[in-house]
Amino acid sequence: MQLNSKKEIEQLKKENARLKAALSEAEYECQRLTILNSNLEAQLRESNRELEKNIDVLQALKGDIESIVNNLKATENK
């Protein structure tokens, strides 16, 4: 009976080592994904800033175009 217990203990030790290795890999992957997520968040913030600038430029252009159209209409009506 003692031999069977030793086999079970060895099997449990192997399983424990395998689980520890899997946990270590999962922790590494979690750290990698955390860094990746942080980089993506920074890129998203920068993209949003650029988008806001582009929206401001487009709104200014729209205002300029509307002014030009109004001036042309006023000129035609003279």
PDB file of C-alpha atoms in Angstrom:
ATOM      1  CA  MET A   1       0.000   0.000   0.000  1.00  0.00           C
ATOM      2  CA  GLN A   2       2.924   2.327   0.711  1.00  0.00           C
ATOM      3  CA  LEU A   3       4.100   2.012  -2.909  1.00  0.00           C
ATOM      4  CA  ASN A   4       0.748   3.212  -4.198  1.00  0.00           C
ATOM      5  CA  SER A   5       0.873   6.241  -1.868  1.00  0.00           C
ATOM      6  CA  LYS A   6       4.338   7.134  -3.155  1.00  0.00           C
ATOM      7  CA  LYS A   7       3.072   6.963  -6.728  1.00  0.00           C
ATOM      8  CA  GLU A   8       0.129   9.194  -5.837  1.00  0.00           C
ATOM      9  CA  ILE A   9       2.432  11.663  -4.087  1.00  0.00           C
ATOM     10  CA  GLU A  10       4.774  11.751  -7.101  1.00  0.00           C
ATOM     11  CA  GLN A  11       1.808  12.214  -9.410  1.00  0.00           C
ATOM     12  CA  LEU A  12       0.524  15.078  -7.232  1.00  0.00           C
ATOM     13  CA  LYS A  13       3.982  16.680  -7.208  1.00  0.00           C
ATOM     14  CA  LYS A  14       4.110  16.531 -11.011  1.00  0.00           C
ATOM     15  CA  GLU A  15       0.611  17.976 -11.285  1.00  0.00           C
ATOM     16  CA  ASN A  16       1.522  20.727  -8.812  1.00  0.00           C
ATOM     17  CA  ALA A  17       4.634  21.610 -10.849  1.00  0.00           C
ATOM     18  CA  ARG A  18       2.582  21.655 -14.047  1.00  0.00           C
ATOM     19  CA  LEU A  19      -0.019  23.926 -12.463  1.00  0.00           C
ATOM     20  CA  LYS A  20       2.669  26.269 -11.119  1.00  0.00           C
ATOM     21  CA  ALA A  21       4.200  26.510 -14.590  1.00  0.00           C
ATOM     22  CA  ALA A  22       0.787  27.223 -16.103  1.00  0.00           C
ATOM     23  CA  LEU A  23       0.150  29.890 -13.460  1.00  0.00           C
ATOM     24  CA  SER A  24       3.512  31.490 -14.190  1.00  0.00           C
ATOM     25  CA  GLU A  25       2.694  31.591 -17.907  1.00  0.00           C
ATOM     26  CA  ALA A  26      -0.725  33.087 -17.175  1.00  0.00           C
ATOM     27  CA  GLU A  27       0.832  35.763 -14.950  1.00  0.00           C
ATOM     28  CA  TYR A  28       3.357  36.621 -17.677  1.00  0.00           C
ATOM     29  CA  GLU A  29       0.573  36.854 -20.265  1.00  0.00           C
ATOM     30  CA  CYS A  30      -1.462  39.045 -17.912  1.00  0.00           C
ATOM     31  CA  GLN A  31       1.485  41.428 -17.496  1.00  0.00           C
ATOM     32  CA  ARG A  32       2.017  41.498 -21.262  1.00  0.00           C
ATOM     33  CA  LEU A  33      -1.652  42.261 -21.880  1.00  0.00           C
ATOM     34  CA  THR A  34      -1.629  44.976 -19.207  1.00  0.00           C
ATOM     35  CA  ILE A  35       1.271  46.703 -20.986  1.00  0.00           C
ATOM     36  CA  LEU A  36      -0.422  46.271 -24.346  1.00  0.00           C
ATOM     37  CA  ASN A  37      -3.679  47.694 -22.969  1.00  0.00           C
ATOM     38  CA  SER A  38      -1.820  50.682 -21.529  1.00  0.00           C
ATOM     39  CA  ASN A  39      -0.194  51.355 -24.906  1.00  0.00           C
ATOM     40  CA  LEU A  40      -3.530  51.078 -26.682  1.00  0.00           C
ATOM     41  CA  GLU A  41      -5.136  53.479 -24.215  1.00  0.00           C
ATOM     42  CA  ALA A  42      -2.366  56.015 -24.877  1.00  0.00           C
ATOM     43  CA  GLN A  43      -2.859  55.619 -28.634  1.00  0.00           C
ATOM     44  CA  LEU A  44      -6.624  56.046 -28.214  1.00  0.00           C
ATOM     45  CA  ARG A  45      -6.157  59.250 -26.211  1.00  0.00           C
ATOM     46  CA  GLU A  46      -3.819  60.628 -28.887  1.00  0.00           C
ATOM     47  CA  SER A  47      -6.244  59.636 -31.650  1.00  0.00           C
ATOM     48  CA  ASN A  48      -9.087  61.368 -29.811  1.00  0.00           C
ATOM     49  CA  ARG A  49      -7.006  64.552 -29.488  1.00  0.00           C
ATOM     50  CA  GLU A  50      -6.227  64.452 -33.214  1.00  0.00           C
ATOM     51  CA  LEU A  51      -9.873  63.804 -34.028  1.00  0.00           C
ATOM     52  CA  GLU A  52     -10.976  66.770 -31.931  1.00  0.00           C
ATOM     53  CA  LYS A  53      -8.456  68.977 -33.754  1.00  0.00           C
ATOM     54  CA  ASN A  54      -9.717  67.716 -37.119  1.00  0.00           C
ATOM     55  CA  ILE A  55     -13.324  68.371 -36.109  1.00  0.00           C
ATOM     56  CA  ASP A  56     -12.401  71.935 -35.125  1.00  0.00           C
ATOM     57  CA  VAL A  57     -10.671  72.474 -38.485  1.00  0.00           C
ATOM     58  CA  LEU A  58     -13.638  71.059 -40.396  1.00  0.00           C
ATOM     59  CA  GLN A  59     -16.084  73.221 -38.459  1.00  0.00           C
ATOM     60  CA  ALA A  60     -13.987  76.301 -39.225  1.00  0.00           C
ATOM     61  CA  LEU A  61     -13.884  75.340 -42.905  1.00  0.00           C
ATOM     62  CA  LYS A  62     -17.643  74.848 -42.898  1.00  0.00           C
ATOM     63  CA  GLY A  63     -18.079  78.325 -41.473  1.00  0.00           C
ATOM     64  CA  ASP A  64     -15.747  79.764 -44.109  1.00  0.00           C
ATOM     65  CA  ILE A  65     -17.608  77.989 -46.906  1.00  0.00           C
ATOM     66  CA  GLU A  66     -20.959  79.205 -45.589  1.00  0.00           C
ATOM     67  CA  SER A  67     -19.610  82.765 -45.521  1.00  0.00           C
ATOM     68  CA  ILE A  68     -18.332  82.453 -49.080  1.00  0.00           C
ATOM     69  CA  VAL A  69     -21.675  81.063 -50.265  1.00  0.00           C
ATOM     70  CA  ASN A  70     -23.542  83.890 -48.523  1.00  0.00           C
ATOM     71  CA  ASN A  71     -21.202  86.478 -50.054  1.00  0.00           C
ATOM     72  CA  LEU A  72     -21.686  84.970 -53.517  1.00  0.00           C
ATOM     73  CA  LYS A  73     -25.460  85.019 -53.082  1.00  0.00           C
ATOM     74  CA  ALA A  74     -25.329  88.624 -51.913  1.00  0.00           C
ATOM     75  CA  THR A  75     -23.152  89.562 -54.903  1.00  0.00           C
ATOM     76  CA  GLU A  76     -25.541  87.841 -57.331  1.00  0.00           C
ATOM     77  CA  ASN A  77     -28.523  89.698 -55.882  1.00  0.00           C
ATOM     78  CA  LYS A  78     -26.970  93.142 -56.508  1.00  0.00           C
TER      79      LYS A  78
END
